[in-house]
Amino acid sequence: MNKLYSKIKIKDIAEMAGVSAGTVDRVLHDRGDVSKKSREKVEKVLKKINYIPNIYASALASKKDFRFVAVIPKHNPEDYWEMIQNGILRAAEELSDFRVNVEIHAYDIFNIASFCKVMEDMIGSHPDGVLLAPSLKSVTFSYTCKMDELKIPYVFVDSRIEEAHPLAYFGQNSHLSGCLAGKLLLTLNPDIQEIAVFSFYNVGQIPANQISQRMAGFSSFMLEKKESCRLHRITLELGNQEKNEVAMSEIFLKNKSVEGAVIFSSRAYVVAEFLEKYNLKKQISFIGYDLLERNVKCMKNDSIDYLIAQRPDVQGNRGIKALSDHLIFKKPVNVLNYVPMDILIHKNIDFYLDFPNC
Amino acid sequence: MNKLYSKIKIKDIAEMAGVSAGTVDRVLHDRGDVSKKSREKVEKVLKKINYIPNIYASALASKKDFRFVAVIPKHNPEDYWEMIQNGILRAAEELSDFRVNVEIHAYDIFNIASFCKVMEDMIGSHPDGVLLAPSLKSVTFSYTCKMDELKIPYVFVDSRIEEAHPLAYFGQNSHLSGCLAGKLLLTLNPDIQEIAVFSFYNVGQIPANQISQRMAGFSSFMLEKKESCRLHRITLELGNQEKNEVAMSEIFLKNKSVEGAVIFSSRAYVVAEFLEKYNLKKQISFIGYDLLERNVKCMKNDSIDYLIAQRPDVQGNRGIKALSDHLIFKKPVNVLNYVPMDILIHKNIDFYLDFPNC
DNA sequence: AATTATTCTGTGTGCGTACACAAAGGTAAT
DNA sequence: ATTACCTTTGTGTACGCACACAGAATAATT
């Protein structure tokens, strides 16, 4: 409750350099109007000591407001994107005392025009920073180019576009995460010969980056480790339960030799609930992604064996924080941030859910 | 870069209530010297609006220094405890602008007297808060009682003592983590019949809470799921490589029917390196705990199949933050915080290591 | 040399809060 | 009614920093 606390402050530096606090401040912020002589005196002191500004005092004194915009898909409350959004909103709260405001602009994932409209309006509003969940590669790229020109820093979450120049990326290494899915499936059933690989048919939309890369990773892994294994690709349709049920009956009921299944998008429950309904849980090893409530429920019913999670909340949270690290705290930020591929099974999923990541 | 930012401040409340800022402050901090009339006026306003103090301004203005002490085992730089310490030190840095100082007091894990000395000196120094890695239960308990009396808040990390009244606990649910080890071993080898269970002989010391509970969890899980399976308990001795090698030869080389092994303390590499040396990696499924550098190396050599991790850095970090949440930010803190049981395999371990947890 | 123009530098104020202190109000005792 | 005493209240200053502004020092012009 006493003494101890001590840190070098601007005033101390001023004293050491034999100038005033104002001059030190001008040097620190490179704001000009400093003679060479004074600048050198200050810089000499700065080199000697390790000045760490009090960011809280700094934020308090600053009059700048920051406006960040997060552009993500429209979604339902139980969706994967909701978790990303939660992370974003949590960051917004944590940073509110630093005069940071975050707006969420949502686009329709099935409608490129909607994405374009959102992006154009967003860029037109001249935000200080942008968090972006990429849509179609070429389209997205044209907007990131515009932001490069306007010097608006942007970060990617979930997936990224190699050609762009984001401040940072937070997301999984999709290819390797597909390999992991393969590895887990082989652990469950080393002798597996036929696997059903599910994906969703996105009306008029090329499959997301993320998902096709996972698929590629999985395929190449299986090809290498178990060439003999046959992969059946089944395309499901969002909301068309009838058709999906037919497709799944075809593969699971008619063809009794399929012993495993994978899905690379977050709606594993669509398949898992089918497995439950027809009592196939034991025969079919099934692996999915992301901790949607319904997925978790299926896992607890043992219709999903493994879920691979990717800390979506952390992605959103750290994405926003990367922007403020760069713009407000002037900290260097890591560009490529691959989030861990968390392996969840019945036995450890509860602790994962209960413990706030970050 | 403009408007937007606005939050209710003490001055606003003062205006609304028709009193001065000083009076509002006195009400907010329950510091007395306020007439019933004024208090009511202020409280009425407070109920209506949602006042969130600016903790940074508050920290800036506060003249209180906080001294936290972390009592943990002495250790080497590559040890498990080093990671806990790193989390502690990171928290100390993050909180330095809040006038928080953290001291690390280390005790000799093999010497109860050393623990007692550290604890007594520590308590005698009247810290504002304590982070504690428990030693022998009964001894530790006597000190937590003393801290209860002195109203010094303390948090447990790693393991806990049920009878004590900590502000918080951060650590794994050891019992279930033992079950998880069992589950993973069965996934690797569903037909396993003989398993070697390793532990370290701690000279003159009862095995740590943590470890014996994992062992119990594992045993009960195996008993339930695979009654026929035989468990061989092998006790190794820290630093006595010769003796250890003999013991391991006995179990792995003479007895060819052992197909799996587990160790519940962090030095899995002692066993794994033996498996590498005698080329037993493929025959023996082996599961260990914690991401020591040497363990990770063994995993990459495929001599360890699974490592169960417990975010030791997060434990240390959140432990210290729990103290400051309680003492400085007056936030309620969760008592029981079970960290996730992270499942690491060759395929996903790198991402886990690269990505800073929190 | 005197004046104006141009750097440059120090001081002062505010950010939102905590806390010390003095002033004001009230009550009880003389 | 006066004094003394306690309670309650408002004001002022400091925390460390950013930034505006005035004033000092220097350079350029007449």
mmCIF file with all atom_site columns, C-alpha atoms in Angstrom, chain A residues 2-142:
data_model
loop_
_atom_site.group_PDB
_atom_site.id
_atom_site.type_symbol
_atom_site.label_atom_id
_atom_site.label_alt_id
_atom_site.label_comp_id
_atom_site.label_asym_id
_atom_site.label_entity_id
_atom_site.label_seq_id
_atom_site.pdbx_PDB_ins_code
_atom_site.Cartn_x
_atom_site.Cartn_y
_atom_site.Cartn_z
_atom_site.occupancy
_atom_site.B_iso_or_equiv
_atom_site.pdbx_formal_charge
_atom_site.auth_seq_id
_atom_site.auth_comp_id
_atom_site.auth_asym_id
_atom_site.auth_atom_id
_atom_site.pdbx_PDB_model_num
ATOM 1   C CA . ASN A 1 2   ? 2.930   2.359   -0.369  1.00 0.00 ? 2   ASN A CA 1
ATOM 2   C CA . LYS A 1 3   ? 6.017   3.484   -2.248  1.00 0.00 ? 3   LYS A CA 1
ATOM 3   C CA . LEU A 1 4   ? 7.084   0.913   -4.876  1.00 0.00 ? 4   LEU A CA 1
ATOM 4   C CA . TYR A 1 5   ? 5.173   2.231   -7.792  1.00 0.00 ? 5   TYR A CA 1
ATOM 5   C CA . SER A 1 6   ? 7.329   4.234   -10.093 1.00 0.00 ? 6   SER A CA 1
ATOM 6   C CA . LYS A 1 7   ? 7.622   4.605   -13.774 1.00 0.00 ? 7   LYS A CA 1
ATOM 7   C CA . ILE A 1 8   ? 9.363   7.116   -15.899 1.00 0.00 ? 8   ILE A CA 1
ATOM 8   C CA . LYS A 1 9   ? 7.040   9.878   -17.031 1.00 0.00 ? 9   LYS A CA 1
ATOM 9   C CA . ILE A 1 10  ? 7.297   12.554  -19.627 1.00 0.00 ? 10  ILE A CA 1
ATOM 10  C CA . LYS A 1 11  ? 8.188   15.059  -16.952 1.00 0.00 ? 11  LYS A CA 1
ATOM 11  C CA . ASP A 1 12  ? 11.150  12.935  -15.882 1.00 0.00 ? 12  ASP A CA 1
ATOM 12  C CA . ILE A 1 13  ? 12.404  12.736  -19.424 1.00 0.00 ? 13  ILE A CA 1
ATOM 13  C CA . ALA A 1 14  ? 12.043  16.494  -19.794 1.00 0.00 ? 14  ALA A CA 1
ATOM 14  C CA . GLU A 1 15  ? 14.118  17.054  -16.713 1.00 0.00 ? 15  GLU A CA 1
ATOM 15  C CA . MET A 1 16  ? 16.811  14.626  -17.806 1.00 0.00 ? 16  MET A CA 1
ATOM 16  C CA . ALA A 1 17  ? 17.026  16.186  -21.250 1.00 0.00 ? 17  ALA A CA 1
ATOM 17  C CA . GLY A 1 18  ? 16.922  19.718  -19.938 1.00 0.00 ? 18  GLY A CA 1
ATOM 18  C CA . VAL A 1 19  ? 13.871  20.709  -21.921 1.00 0.00 ? 19  VAL A CA 1
ATOM 19  C CA . SER A 1 20  ? 10.183  21.092  -21.177 1.00 0.00 ? 20  SER A CA 1
ATOM 20  C CA . ALA A 1 21  ? 7.525   18.411  -21.182 1.00 0.00 ? 21  ALA A CA 1
ATOM 21  C CA . GLY A 1 22  ? 5.975   19.964  -24.258 1.00 0.00 ? 22  GLY A CA 1
ATOM 22  C CA . THR A 1 23  ? 9.134   19.418  -26.249 1.00 0.00 ? 23  THR A CA 1
ATOM 23  C CA . VAL A 1 24  ? 9.403   15.813  -25.155 1.00 0.00 ? 24  VAL A CA 1
ATOM 24  C CA . ASP A 1 25  ? 5.838   15.306  -26.196 1.00 0.00 ? 25  ASP A CA 1
ATOM 25  C CA . ARG A 1 26  ? 6.564   16.777  -29.620 1.00 0.00 ? 26  ARG A CA 1
ATOM 26  C CA . VAL A 1 27  ? 9.489   14.447  -30.078 1.00 0.00 ? 27  VAL A CA 1
ATOM 27  C CA . LEU A 1 28  ? 7.552   11.411  -28.898 1.00 0.00 ? 28  LEU A CA 1
ATOM 28  C CA . HIS A 1 29  ? 4.730   12.051  -31.319 1.00 0.00 ? 29  HIS A CA 1
ATOM 29  C CA . ASP A 1 30  ? 6.958   13.316  -34.067 1.00 0.00 ? 30  ASP A CA 1
ATOM 30  C CA . ARG A 1 31  ? 4.813   16.399  -34.297 1.00 0.00 ? 31  ARG A CA 1
ATOM 31  C CA . GLY A 1 32  ? 7.513   18.746  -35.609 1.00 0.00 ? 32  GLY A CA 1
ATOM 32  C CA . ASP A 1 33  ? 8.427   22.238  -34.428 1.00 0.00 ? 33  ASP A CA 1
ATOM 33  C CA . VAL A 1 34  ? 11.470  20.992  -32.577 1.00 0.00 ? 34  VAL A CA 1
ATOM 34  C CA . SER A 1 35  ? 15.009  22.215  -33.145 1.00 0.00 ? 35  SER A CA 1
ATOM 35  C CA . LYS A 1 36  ? 17.616  19.677  -34.039 1.00 0.00 ? 36  LYS A CA 1
ATOM 36  C CA . LYS A 1 37  ? 19.431  20.381  -30.794 1.00 0.00 ? 37  LYS A CA 1
ATOM 37  C CA . SER A 1 38  ? 16.429  19.688  -28.563 1.00 0.00 ? 38  SER A CA 1
ATOM 38  C CA . ARG A 1 39  ? 15.377  16.671  -30.556 1.00 0.00 ? 39  ARG A CA 1
ATOM 39  C CA . GLU A 1 40  ? 18.802  15.142  -30.133 1.00 0.00 ? 40  GLU A CA 1
ATOM 40  C CA . LYS A 1 41  ? 18.865  15.819  -26.425 1.00 0.00 ? 41  LYS A CA 1
ATOM 41  C CA . VAL A 1 42  ? 15.522  14.127  -25.995 1.00 0.00 ? 42  VAL A CA 1
ATOM 42  C CA . GLU A 1 43  ? 16.327  11.208  -28.242 1.00 0.00 ? 43  GLU A CA 1
ATOM 43  C CA . LYS A 1 44  ? 19.488  10.576  -26.334 1.00 0.00 ? 44  LYS A CA 1
ATOM 44  C CA . VAL A 1 45  ? 17.556  10.247  -23.109 1.00 0.00 ? 45  VAL A CA 1
ATOM 45  C CA . LEU A 1 46  ? 14.910  8.091   -24.771 1.00 0.00 ? 46  LEU A CA 1
ATOM 46  C CA . LYS A 1 47  ? 17.543  5.682   -25.955 1.00 0.00 ? 47  LYS A CA 1
ATOM 47  C CA . LYS A 1 48  ? 18.963  5.364   -22.490 1.00 0.00 ? 48  LYS A CA 1
ATOM 48  C CA . ILE A 1 49  ? 15.752  4.769   -20.616 1.00 0.00 ? 49  ILE A CA 1
ATOM 49  C CA . ASN A 1 50  ? 12.824  2.594   -21.488 1.00 0.00 ? 50  ASN A CA 1
ATOM 50  C CA . TYR A 1 51  ? 9.853   4.891   -21.572 1.00 0.00 ? 51  TYR A CA 1
ATOM 51  C CA . ILE A 1 52  ? 6.484   3.142   -21.488 1.00 0.00 ? 52  ILE A CA 1
ATOM 52  C CA . PRO A 1 53  ? 3.690   5.665   -21.749 1.00 0.00 ? 53  PRO A CA 1
ATOM 53  C CA . ASN A 1 54  ? 0.690   5.316   -19.516 1.00 0.00 ? 54  ASN A CA 1
ATOM 54  C CA . ILE A 1 55  ? -1.840  4.436   -22.162 1.00 0.00 ? 55  ILE A CA 1
ATOM 55  C CA . TYR A 1 56  ? -4.697  5.150   -19.845 1.00 0.00 ? 56  TYR A CA 1
ATOM 56  C CA . ALA A 1 57  ? -3.617  8.666   -19.121 1.00 0.00 ? 57  ALA A CA 1
ATOM 57  C CA . SER A 1 58  ? -2.970  9.050   -22.806 1.00 0.00 ? 58  SER A CA 1
ATOM 58  C CA . ALA A 1 59  ? -6.427  7.832   -23.760 1.00 0.00 ? 59  ALA A CA 1
ATOM 59  C CA . LEU A 1 60  ? -7.951  10.099  -21.171 1.00 0.00 ? 60  LEU A CA 1
ATOM 60  C CA . ALA A 1 61  ? -6.217  13.121  -22.580 1.00 0.00 ? 61  ALA A CA 1
ATOM 61  C CA . SER A 1 62  ? -6.803  12.258  -26.205 1.00 0.00 ? 62  SER A CA 1
ATOM 62  C CA . LYS A 1 63  ? -9.675  13.891  -27.942 1.00 0.00 ? 63  LYS A CA 1
ATOM 63  C CA . LYS A 1 64  ? -9.703  11.537  -30.907 1.00 0.00 ? 64  LYS A CA 1
ATOM 64  C CA . ASP A 1 65  ? -12.635 9.214   -31.401 1.00 0.00 ? 65  ASP A CA 1
ATOM 65  C CA . PHE A 1 66  ? -12.198 6.010   -33.363 1.00 0.00 ? 66  PHE A CA 1
ATOM 66  C CA . ARG A 1 67  ? -14.827 4.415   -35.530 1.00 0.00 ? 67  ARG A CA 1
ATOM 67  C CA . PHE A 1 68  ? -14.321 0.797   -36.505 1.00 0.00 ? 68  PHE A CA 1
ATOM 68  C CA . VAL A 1 69  ? -16.671 -1.101  -38.751 1.00 0.00 ? 69  VAL A CA 1
ATOM 69  C CA . ALA A 1 70  ? -17.038 -4.865  -38.763 1.00 0.00 ? 70  ALA A CA 1
ATOM 70  C CA . VAL A 1 71  ? -18.407 -6.314  -41.987 1.00 0.00 ? 71  VAL A CA 1
ATOM 71  C CA . ILE A 1 72  ? -19.706 -9.831  -41.428 1.00 0.00 ? 72  ILE A CA 1
ATOM 72  C CA . PRO A 1 73  ? -22.516 -12.016 -42.756 1.00 0.00 ? 73  PRO A CA 1
ATOM 73  C CA . LYS A 1 74  ? -26.071 -11.658 -41.559 1.00 0.00 ? 74  LYS A CA 1
ATOM 74  C CA . HIS A 1 75  ? -26.840 -14.577 -39.312 1.00 0.00 ? 75  HIS A CA 1
ATOM 75  C CA . ASN A 1 76  ? -29.106 -16.162 -36.761 1.00 0.00 ? 76  ASN A CA 1
ATOM 76  C CA . PRO A 1 77  ? -28.421 -16.021 -33.047 1.00 0.00 ? 77  PRO A CA 1
ATOM 77  C CA . GLU A 1 78  ? -27.161 -19.613 -32.856 1.00 0.00 ? 78  GLU A CA 1
ATOM 78  C CA . ASP A 1 79  ? -24.824 -19.303 -35.811 1.00 0.00 ? 79  ASP A CA 1
ATOM 79  C CA . TYR A 1 80  ? -21.089 -19.450 -35.978 1.00 0.00 ? 80  TYR A CA 1
ATOM 80  C CA . TRP A 1 81  ? -21.019 -15.769 -36.895 1.00 0.00 ? 81  TRP A CA 1
ATOM 81  C CA . GLU A 1 82  ? -22.787 -14.855 -33.738 1.00 0.00 ? 82  GLU A CA 1
ATOM 82  C CA . MET A 1 83  ? -19.738 -16.012 -31.801 1.00 0.00 ? 83  MET A CA 1
ATOM 83  C CA . ILE A 1 84  ? -17.455 -13.869 -33.909 1.00 0.00 ? 84  ILE A CA 1
ATOM 84  C CA . GLN A 1 85  ? -19.803 -10.971 -33.322 1.00 0.00 ? 85  GLN A CA 1
ATOM 85  C CA . ASN A 1 86  ? -19.751 -11.579 -29.595 1.00 0.00 ? 86  ASN A CA 1
ATOM 86  C CA . GLY A 1 87  ? -16.000 -11.329 -29.596 1.00 0.00 ? 87  GLY A CA 1
ATOM 87  C CA . ILE A 1 88  ? -16.217 -8.086  -31.535 1.00 0.00 ? 88  ILE A CA 1
ATOM 88  C CA . LEU A 1 89  ? -18.738 -6.580  -29.171 1.00 0.00 ? 89  LEU A CA 1
ATOM 89  C CA . ARG A 1 90  ? -16.714 -7.621  -26.168 1.00 0.00 ? 90  ARG A CA 1
ATOM 90  C CA . ALA A 1 91  ? -13.695 -5.864  -27.596 1.00 0.00 ? 91  ALA A CA 1
ATOM 91  C CA . ALA A 1 92  ? -15.833 -2.791  -28.235 1.00 0.00 ? 92  ALA A CA 1
ATOM 92  C CA . GLU A 1 93  ? -16.787 -2.728  -24.603 1.00 0.00 ? 93  GLU A CA 1
ATOM 93  C CA . GLU A 1 94  ? -13.262 -3.252  -23.374 1.00 0.00 ? 94  GLU A CA 1
ATOM 94  C CA . LEU A 1 95  ? -12.108 -0.382  -25.546 1.00 0.00 ? 95  LEU A CA 1
ATOM 95  C CA . SER A 1 96  ? -14.945 2.022   -24.916 1.00 0.00 ? 96  SER A CA 1
ATOM 96  C CA . ASP A 1 97  ? -12.852 4.060   -22.525 1.00 0.00 ? 97  ASP A CA 1
ATOM 97  C CA . PHE A 1 98  ? -10.382 4.553   -25.340 1.00 0.00 ? 98  PHE A CA 1
ATOM 98  C CA . ARG A 1 99  ? -13.082 6.290   -27.375 1.00 0.00 ? 99  ARG A CA 1
ATOM 99  C CA . VAL A 1 100 ? -13.506 3.342   -29.680 1.00 0.00 ? 100 VAL A CA 1
ATOM 100 C CA . ASN A 1 101 ? -16.858 2.769   -31.355 1.00 0.00 ? 101 ASN A CA 1
ATOM 101 C CA . VAL A 1 102 ? -17.572 -0.362  -33.315 1.00 0.00 ? 102 VAL A CA 1
ATOM 102 C CA . GLU A 1 103 ? -20.381 -0.692  -35.816 1.00 0.00 ? 103 GLU A CA 1
ATOM 103 C CA . ILE A 1 104 ? -21.492 -4.010  -37.247 1.00 0.00 ? 104 ILE A CA 1
ATOM 104 C CA . HIS A 1 105 ? -22.510 -3.958  -40.895 1.00 0.00 ? 105 HIS A CA 1
ATOM 105 C CA . ALA A 1 106 ? -24.014 -7.247  -42.024 1.00 0.00 ? 106 ALA A CA 1
ATOM 106 C CA . TYR A 1 107 ? -24.286 -8.537  -45.567 1.00 0.00 ? 107 TYR A CA 1
ATOM 107 C CA . ASP A 1 108 ? -26.302 -11.289 -47.163 1.00 0.00 ? 108 ASP A CA 1
ATOM 108 C CA . ILE A 1 109 ? -23.951 -14.167 -47.781 1.00 0.00 ? 109 ILE A CA 1
ATOM 109 C CA . PHE A 1 110 ? -25.985 -15.425 -50.731 1.00 0.00 ? 110 PHE A CA 1
ATOM 110 C CA . ASN A 1 111 ? -26.065 -12.106 -52.487 1.00 0.00 ? 111 ASN A CA 1
ATOM 111 C CA . ILE A 1 112 ? -22.915 -10.529 -53.813 1.00 0.00 ? 112 ILE A CA 1
ATOM 112 C CA . ALA A 1 113 ? -24.712 -7.295  -54.551 1.00 0.00 ? 113 ALA A CA 1
ATOM 113 C CA . SER A 1 114 ? -25.550 -6.994  -50.891 1.00 0.00 ? 114 SER A CA 1
ATOM 114 C CA . PHE A 1 115 ? -21.909 -7.426  -49.984 1.00 0.00 ? 115 PHE A CA 1
ATOM 115 C CA . CYS A 1 116 ? -20.899 -4.770  -52.489 1.00 0.00 ? 116 CYS A CA 1
ATOM 116 C CA . LYS A 1 117 ? -23.467 -2.329  -51.218 1.00 0.00 ? 117 LYS A CA 1
ATOM 117 C CA . VAL A 1 118 ? -22.343 -2.806  -47.623 1.00 0.00 ? 118 VAL A CA 1
ATOM 118 C CA . MET A 1 119 ? -18.682 -2.439  -48.562 1.00 0.00 ? 119 MET A CA 1
ATOM 119 C CA . GLU A 1 120 ? -19.233 0.672   -50.625 1.00 0.00 ? 120 GLU A CA 1
ATOM 120 C CA . ASP A 1 121 ? -21.300 2.417   -48.013 1.00 0.00 ? 121 ASP A CA 1
ATOM 121 C CA . MET A 1 122 ? -18.817 1.364   -45.396 1.00 0.00 ? 122 MET A CA 1
ATOM 122 C CA . ILE A 1 123 ? -15.810 2.687   -47.262 1.00 0.00 ? 123 ILE A CA 1
ATOM 123 C CA . GLY A 1 124 ? -17.745 5.829   -48.120 1.00 0.00 ? 124 GLY A CA 1
ATOM 124 C CA . SER A 1 125 ? -18.227 6.504   -44.444 1.00 0.00 ? 125 SER A CA 1
ATOM 125 C CA . HIS A 1 126 ? -14.458 6.652   -43.982 1.00 0.00 ? 126 HIS A CA 1
ATOM 126 C CA . PRO A 1 127 ? -14.038 4.453   -40.936 1.00 0.00 ? 127 PRO A CA 1
ATOM 127 C CA . ASP A 1 128 ? -10.771 4.486   -39.035 1.00 0.00 ? 128 ASP A CA 1
ATOM 128 C CA . GLY A 1 129 ? -10.434 0.720   -39.273 1.00 0.00 ? 129 GLY A CA 1
ATOM 129 C CA . VAL A 1 130 ? -12.269 -2.265  -40.676 1.00 0.00 ? 130 VAL A CA 1
ATOM 130 C CA . LEU A 1 131 ? -12.757 -5.854  -39.611 1.00 0.00 ? 131 LEU A CA 1
ATOM 131 C CA . LEU A 1 132 ? -13.791 -7.969  -42.543 1.00 0.00 ? 132 LEU A CA 1
ATOM 132 C CA . ALA A 1 133 ? -15.080 -11.476 -43.072 1.00 0.00 ? 133 ALA A CA 1
ATOM 133 C CA . PRO A 1 134 ? -14.208 -11.957 -46.736 1.00 0.00 ? 134 PRO A CA 1
ATOM 134 C CA . SER A 1 135 ? -16.816 -12.881 -49.299 1.00 0.00 ? 135 SER A CA 1
ATOM 135 C CA . LEU A 1 136 ? -16.066 -13.917 -52.867 1.00 0.00 ? 136 LEU A CA 1
ATOM 136 C CA . LYS A 1 137 ? -12.370 -13.517 -53.417 1.00 0.00 ? 137 LYS A CA 1
ATOM 137 C CA . SER A 1 138 ? -12.251 -11.305 -56.502 1.00 0.00 ? 138 SER A CA 1
ATOM 138 C CA . VAL A 1 139 ? -14.943 -8.962  -55.274 1.00 0.00 ? 139 VAL A CA 1
ATOM 139 C CA . THR A 1 140 ? -13.495 -8.684  -51.842 1.00 0.00 ? 140 THR A CA 1
ATOM 140 C CA . PHE A 1 141 ? -10.078 -8.028  -53.286 1.00 0.00 ? 141 PHE A CA 1
ATOM 141 C CA . SER A 1 142 ? -11.296 -5.024  -55.250 1.00 0.00 ? 142 SER A CA 1
#
